[in-house]
Coordinates of C-alpha atoms and ligand atoms in Angstrom, one line a residue:
X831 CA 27.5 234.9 -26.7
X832 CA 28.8 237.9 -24.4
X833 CA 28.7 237.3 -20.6
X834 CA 28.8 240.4 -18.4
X835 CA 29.1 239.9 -15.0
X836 CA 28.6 242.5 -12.5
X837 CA 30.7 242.0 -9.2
X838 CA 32.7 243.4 -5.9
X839 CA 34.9 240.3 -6.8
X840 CA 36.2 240.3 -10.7
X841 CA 39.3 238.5 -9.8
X842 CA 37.3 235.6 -8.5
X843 CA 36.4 234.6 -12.1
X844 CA 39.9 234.2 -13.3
X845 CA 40.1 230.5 -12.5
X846 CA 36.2 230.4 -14.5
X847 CA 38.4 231.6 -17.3
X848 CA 42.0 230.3 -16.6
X849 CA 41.1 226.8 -18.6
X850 CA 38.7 224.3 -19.5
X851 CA 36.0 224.3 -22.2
X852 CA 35.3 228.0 -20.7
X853 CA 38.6 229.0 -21.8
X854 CA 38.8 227.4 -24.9
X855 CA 35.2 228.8 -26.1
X856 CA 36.7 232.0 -25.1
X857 CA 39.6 231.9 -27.2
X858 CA 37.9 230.0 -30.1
X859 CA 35.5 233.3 -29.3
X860 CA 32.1 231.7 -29.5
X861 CA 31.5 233.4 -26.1
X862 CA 33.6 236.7 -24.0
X863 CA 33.2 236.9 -20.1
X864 CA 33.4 240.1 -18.9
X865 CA 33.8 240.6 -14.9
X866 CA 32.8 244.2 -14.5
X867 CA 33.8 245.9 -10.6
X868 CA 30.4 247.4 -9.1
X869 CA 32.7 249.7 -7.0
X870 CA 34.2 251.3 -9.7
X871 CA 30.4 253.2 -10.4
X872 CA 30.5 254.6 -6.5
X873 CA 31.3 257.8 -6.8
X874 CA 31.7 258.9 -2.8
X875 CA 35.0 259.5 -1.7
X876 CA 35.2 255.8 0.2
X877 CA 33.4 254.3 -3.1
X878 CA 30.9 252.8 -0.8
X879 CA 28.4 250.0 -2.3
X880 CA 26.4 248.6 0.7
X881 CA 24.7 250.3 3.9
X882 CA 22.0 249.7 7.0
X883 CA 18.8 248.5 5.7
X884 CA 16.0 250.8 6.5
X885 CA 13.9 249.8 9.6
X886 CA 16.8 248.0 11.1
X887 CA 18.1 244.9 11.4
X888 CA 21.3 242.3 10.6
X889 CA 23.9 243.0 7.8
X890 CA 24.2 245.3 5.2
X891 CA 23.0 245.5 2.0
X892 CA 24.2 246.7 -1.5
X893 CA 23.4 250.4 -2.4
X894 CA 20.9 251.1 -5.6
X895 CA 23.2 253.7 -6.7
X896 CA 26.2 251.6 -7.8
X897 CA 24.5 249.1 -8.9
X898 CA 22.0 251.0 -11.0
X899 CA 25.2 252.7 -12.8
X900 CA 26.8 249.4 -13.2
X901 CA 23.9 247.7 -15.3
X902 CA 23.0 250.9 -17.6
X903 CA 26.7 251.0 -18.6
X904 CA 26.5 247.5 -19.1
X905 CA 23.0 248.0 -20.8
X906 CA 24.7 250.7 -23.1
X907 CA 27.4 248.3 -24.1
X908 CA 25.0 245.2 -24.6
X909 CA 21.6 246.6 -25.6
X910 CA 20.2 243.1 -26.6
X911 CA 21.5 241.8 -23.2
X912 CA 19.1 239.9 -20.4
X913 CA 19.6 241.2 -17.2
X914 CA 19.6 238.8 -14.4
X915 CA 20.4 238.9 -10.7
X916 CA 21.7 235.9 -8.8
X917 CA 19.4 235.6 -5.8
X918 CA 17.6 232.6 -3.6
X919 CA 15.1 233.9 -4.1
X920 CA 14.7 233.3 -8.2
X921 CA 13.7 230.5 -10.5
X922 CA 15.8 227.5 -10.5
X923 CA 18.5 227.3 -12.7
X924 CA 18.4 223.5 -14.5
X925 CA 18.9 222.3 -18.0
X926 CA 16.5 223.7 -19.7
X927 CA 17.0 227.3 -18.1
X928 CA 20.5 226.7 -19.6
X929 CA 19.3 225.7 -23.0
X930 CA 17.3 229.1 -23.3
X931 CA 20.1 231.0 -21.9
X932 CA 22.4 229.9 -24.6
X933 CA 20.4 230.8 -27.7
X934 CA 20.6 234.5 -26.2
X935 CA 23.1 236.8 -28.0
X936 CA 24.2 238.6 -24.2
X937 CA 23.3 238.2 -20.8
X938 CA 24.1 240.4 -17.7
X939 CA 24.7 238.7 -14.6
X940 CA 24.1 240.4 -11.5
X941 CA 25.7 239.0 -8.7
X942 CA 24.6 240.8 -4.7
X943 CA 26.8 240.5 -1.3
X944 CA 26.2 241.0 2.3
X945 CA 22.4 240.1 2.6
X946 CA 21.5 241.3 -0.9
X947 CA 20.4 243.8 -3.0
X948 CA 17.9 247.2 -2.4
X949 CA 14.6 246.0 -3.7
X950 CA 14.2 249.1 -6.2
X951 CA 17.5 247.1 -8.4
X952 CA 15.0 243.9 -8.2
X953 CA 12.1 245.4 -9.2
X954 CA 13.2 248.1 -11.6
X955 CA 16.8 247.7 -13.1
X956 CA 16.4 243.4 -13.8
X957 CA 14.6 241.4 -16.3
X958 CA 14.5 237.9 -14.5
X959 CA 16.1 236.7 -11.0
X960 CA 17.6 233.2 -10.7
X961 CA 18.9 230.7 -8.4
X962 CA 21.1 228.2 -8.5
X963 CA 19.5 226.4 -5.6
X964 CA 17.8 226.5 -2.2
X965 CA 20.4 227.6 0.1
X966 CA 22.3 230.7 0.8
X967 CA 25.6 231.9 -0.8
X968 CA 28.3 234.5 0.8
X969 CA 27.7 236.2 -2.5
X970 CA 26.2 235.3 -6.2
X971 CA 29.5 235.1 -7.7
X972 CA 29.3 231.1 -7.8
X973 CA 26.3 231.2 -8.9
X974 CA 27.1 233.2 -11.9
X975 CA 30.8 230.9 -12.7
X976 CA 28.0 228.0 -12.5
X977 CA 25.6 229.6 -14.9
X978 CA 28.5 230.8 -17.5
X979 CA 30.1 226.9 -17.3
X980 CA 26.5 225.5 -17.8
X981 CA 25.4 227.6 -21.0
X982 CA 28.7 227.8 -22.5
X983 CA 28.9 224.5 -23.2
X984 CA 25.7 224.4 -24.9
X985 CA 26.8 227.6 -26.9
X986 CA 27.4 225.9 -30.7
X987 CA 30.8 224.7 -31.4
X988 CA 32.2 224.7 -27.5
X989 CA 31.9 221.1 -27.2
X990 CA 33.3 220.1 -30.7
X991 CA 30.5 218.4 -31.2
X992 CA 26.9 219.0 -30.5
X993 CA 26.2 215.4 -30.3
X994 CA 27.6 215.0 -26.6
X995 CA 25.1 218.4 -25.1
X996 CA 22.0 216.3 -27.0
X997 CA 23.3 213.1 -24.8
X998 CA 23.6 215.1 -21.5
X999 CA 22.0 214.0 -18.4
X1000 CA 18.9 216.1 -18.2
X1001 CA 19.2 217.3 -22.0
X1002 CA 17.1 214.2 -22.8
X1003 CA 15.0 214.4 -19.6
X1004 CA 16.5 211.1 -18.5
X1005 CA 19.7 210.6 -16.4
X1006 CA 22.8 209.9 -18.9
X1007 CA 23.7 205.9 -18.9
X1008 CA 26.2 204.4 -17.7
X1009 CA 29.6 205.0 -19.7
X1010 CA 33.0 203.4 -19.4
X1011 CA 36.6 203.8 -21.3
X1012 CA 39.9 201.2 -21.2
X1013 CA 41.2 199.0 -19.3
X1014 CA 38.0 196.4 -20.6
X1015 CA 38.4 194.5 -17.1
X1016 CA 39.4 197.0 -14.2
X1017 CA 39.7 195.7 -10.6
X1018 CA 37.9 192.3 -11.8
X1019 CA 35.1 194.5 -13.5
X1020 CA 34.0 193.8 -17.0
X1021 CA 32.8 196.3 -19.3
X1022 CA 29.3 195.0 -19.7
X1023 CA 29.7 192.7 -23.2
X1024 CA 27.0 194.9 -25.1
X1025 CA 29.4 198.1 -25.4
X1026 CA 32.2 195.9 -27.0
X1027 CA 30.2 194.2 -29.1
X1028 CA 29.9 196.7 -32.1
X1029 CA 26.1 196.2 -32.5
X1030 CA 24.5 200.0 -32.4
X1031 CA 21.2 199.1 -32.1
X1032 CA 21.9 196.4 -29.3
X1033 CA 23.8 199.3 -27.8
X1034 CA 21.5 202.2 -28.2
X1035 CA 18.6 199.9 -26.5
X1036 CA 21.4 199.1 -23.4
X1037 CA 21.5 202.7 -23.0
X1038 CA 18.3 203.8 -23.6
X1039 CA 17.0 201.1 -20.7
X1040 CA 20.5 202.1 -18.4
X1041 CA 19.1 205.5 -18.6
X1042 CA 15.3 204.4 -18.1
X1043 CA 16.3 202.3 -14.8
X1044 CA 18.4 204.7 -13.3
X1045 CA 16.2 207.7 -13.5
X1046 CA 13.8 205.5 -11.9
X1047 CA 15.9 204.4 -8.9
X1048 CA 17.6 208.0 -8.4
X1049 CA 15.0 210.7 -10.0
X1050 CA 11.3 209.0 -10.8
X1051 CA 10.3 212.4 -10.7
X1052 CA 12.1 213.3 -13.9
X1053 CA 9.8 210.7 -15.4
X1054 CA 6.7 212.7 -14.5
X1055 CA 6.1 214.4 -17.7
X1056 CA 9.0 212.9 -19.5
X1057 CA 8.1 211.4 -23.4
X1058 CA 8.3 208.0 -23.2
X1059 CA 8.0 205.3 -26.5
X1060 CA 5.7 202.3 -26.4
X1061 CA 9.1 200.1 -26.0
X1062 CA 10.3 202.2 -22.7
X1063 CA 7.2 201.8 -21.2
X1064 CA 7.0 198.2 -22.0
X1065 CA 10.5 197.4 -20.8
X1066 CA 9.5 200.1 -17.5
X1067 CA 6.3 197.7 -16.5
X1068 CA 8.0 194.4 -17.3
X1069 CA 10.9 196.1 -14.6
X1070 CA 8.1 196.9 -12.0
X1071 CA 6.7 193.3 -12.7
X1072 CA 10.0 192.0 -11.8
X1073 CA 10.2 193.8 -8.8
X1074 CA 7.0 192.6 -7.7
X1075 CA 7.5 189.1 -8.3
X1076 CA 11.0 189.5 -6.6
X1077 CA 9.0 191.5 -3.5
X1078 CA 6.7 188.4 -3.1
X1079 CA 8.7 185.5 -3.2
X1080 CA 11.1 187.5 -0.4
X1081 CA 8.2 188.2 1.9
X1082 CA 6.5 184.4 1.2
X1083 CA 10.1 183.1 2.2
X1084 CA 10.6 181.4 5.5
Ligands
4FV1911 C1 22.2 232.6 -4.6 C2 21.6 231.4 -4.8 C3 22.5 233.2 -3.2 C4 22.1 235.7 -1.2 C5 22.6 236.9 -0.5 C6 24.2 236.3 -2.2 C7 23.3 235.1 -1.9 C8 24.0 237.2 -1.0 N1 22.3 233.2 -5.7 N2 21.5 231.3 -6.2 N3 21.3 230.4 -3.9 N4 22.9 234.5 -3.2 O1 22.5 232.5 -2.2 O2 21.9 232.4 -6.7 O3 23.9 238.5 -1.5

């Protein structure tokens, strides 16, 4: 999988690739991560990319011209590609926008600066905008180093094995379960009996109603339209029974 990503700041995604599972699916090369310099396509003597946006007011934003330049070469390079610009403004970038992302053969990641970009390189020059989240970056270089860490390691092979991506949080539309590694006791804390106890079954049920519990004390709304087996939902009302018995003997106590 080949991610180009358009910029005014390449060097900022050297650490992206300086190590990690990123670096290692680079050299192993199931993916290549190209930082590309948007200035380099301005062709006025002071290379300028951003100006005054029409009809006044704050900031600047990034000239079409550059940036139109910058994408075709890239376009001519990776014909296949998706072209995406980094903006507030776009879907949300989860799980599942990563999963789709990862089966594509190229993407083109355009990240903007100063207030953004000139609406004709939104409209005309990108297949989808997305964002990372509702809040305002400096620029959409994070943005881009968080999408490129997210699909990588759901490209095939980057994880050595595929198993762990089908167990992510989200992957499964629940929240992961808890997990724990040596010492057995830390800090007078057991490692509940079930996980040393060798039974898989006993231990795939632990973590199936770990994961059912805590996606419905941190993210209930992840169990909205989330598949759930006659055995979840039977441990899930037996939980809320619990709750309720627990609820009425607190408020019938003196
Ligand atoms: C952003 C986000 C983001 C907006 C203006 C860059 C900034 C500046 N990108 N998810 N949230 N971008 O805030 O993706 O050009």
């Amino acid at each position: 999988m080949d991610f180009t990503v358009l910029t005014l700041f390449p060097e900022m995604f050297s650490v992206l690739l300086a190590g990690g599972i990123v670096r290692r699916a680079i050299e192993a090369e199931y993916v290549t991560v190209e930082p590309v310099n948007i200035r380099d396509f301005a062709k006025d003597r002071h290379r300028t990319v951003d100006d005054r946006p029409y009809g006044g007011g704050s900031g600047m934003l990034m000239k079409p011209e550059p940036l139109a330049e910058a994408i075709r070469q890239a376009g001519k390079k990776h014909p296949e590609a998706r072209k995406i610009l980094l903006t507030p403004q776009g879907r949300l970038f989860d799980q599942k926008v990563a999963g789709e992302l990862a089966e594509q053969p190229s993407v083109i990641l355009v990240c903007g600066r100063y207030e953004g970009v000139d609406e004709r390189v939104r409209e005309h020059l990108v297949d989808e905008e997305l964002s990372i989240g509702n809040y305002v970056l400096t620029g959409g270089e994070l943005a881009a180093m968080v999408i490129i860490d997210a699909v990588t390691r759901l490209v095939p092979g980057t994880l050595g094995s595929e198993a762990s991506a089908q167990e992510d949080s989200f992957s499964g539309g629940l929240l992961e379960y808890p997990q724990y590694t040596r010492p057995r006791s830390f800090e007078g804390v057991d490692v509940p009996e079930v996980l040393v106890s060798g039974n898989h079954a006993a231990i795939k049920e632990w973590r199936r109603r770990a994961s059912l519990v805590r996606t419905m004390l941190k993210r209930p709304d992840l169990l909205i339209d989330q598949p759930l087996s006659k055995s979840d939902m039977a441990f899930i009302r037996k939980l809320q029974q619990d709750i309720k018995t627990i609820m009425g003997e607190r408020a019938a106590a003196p």
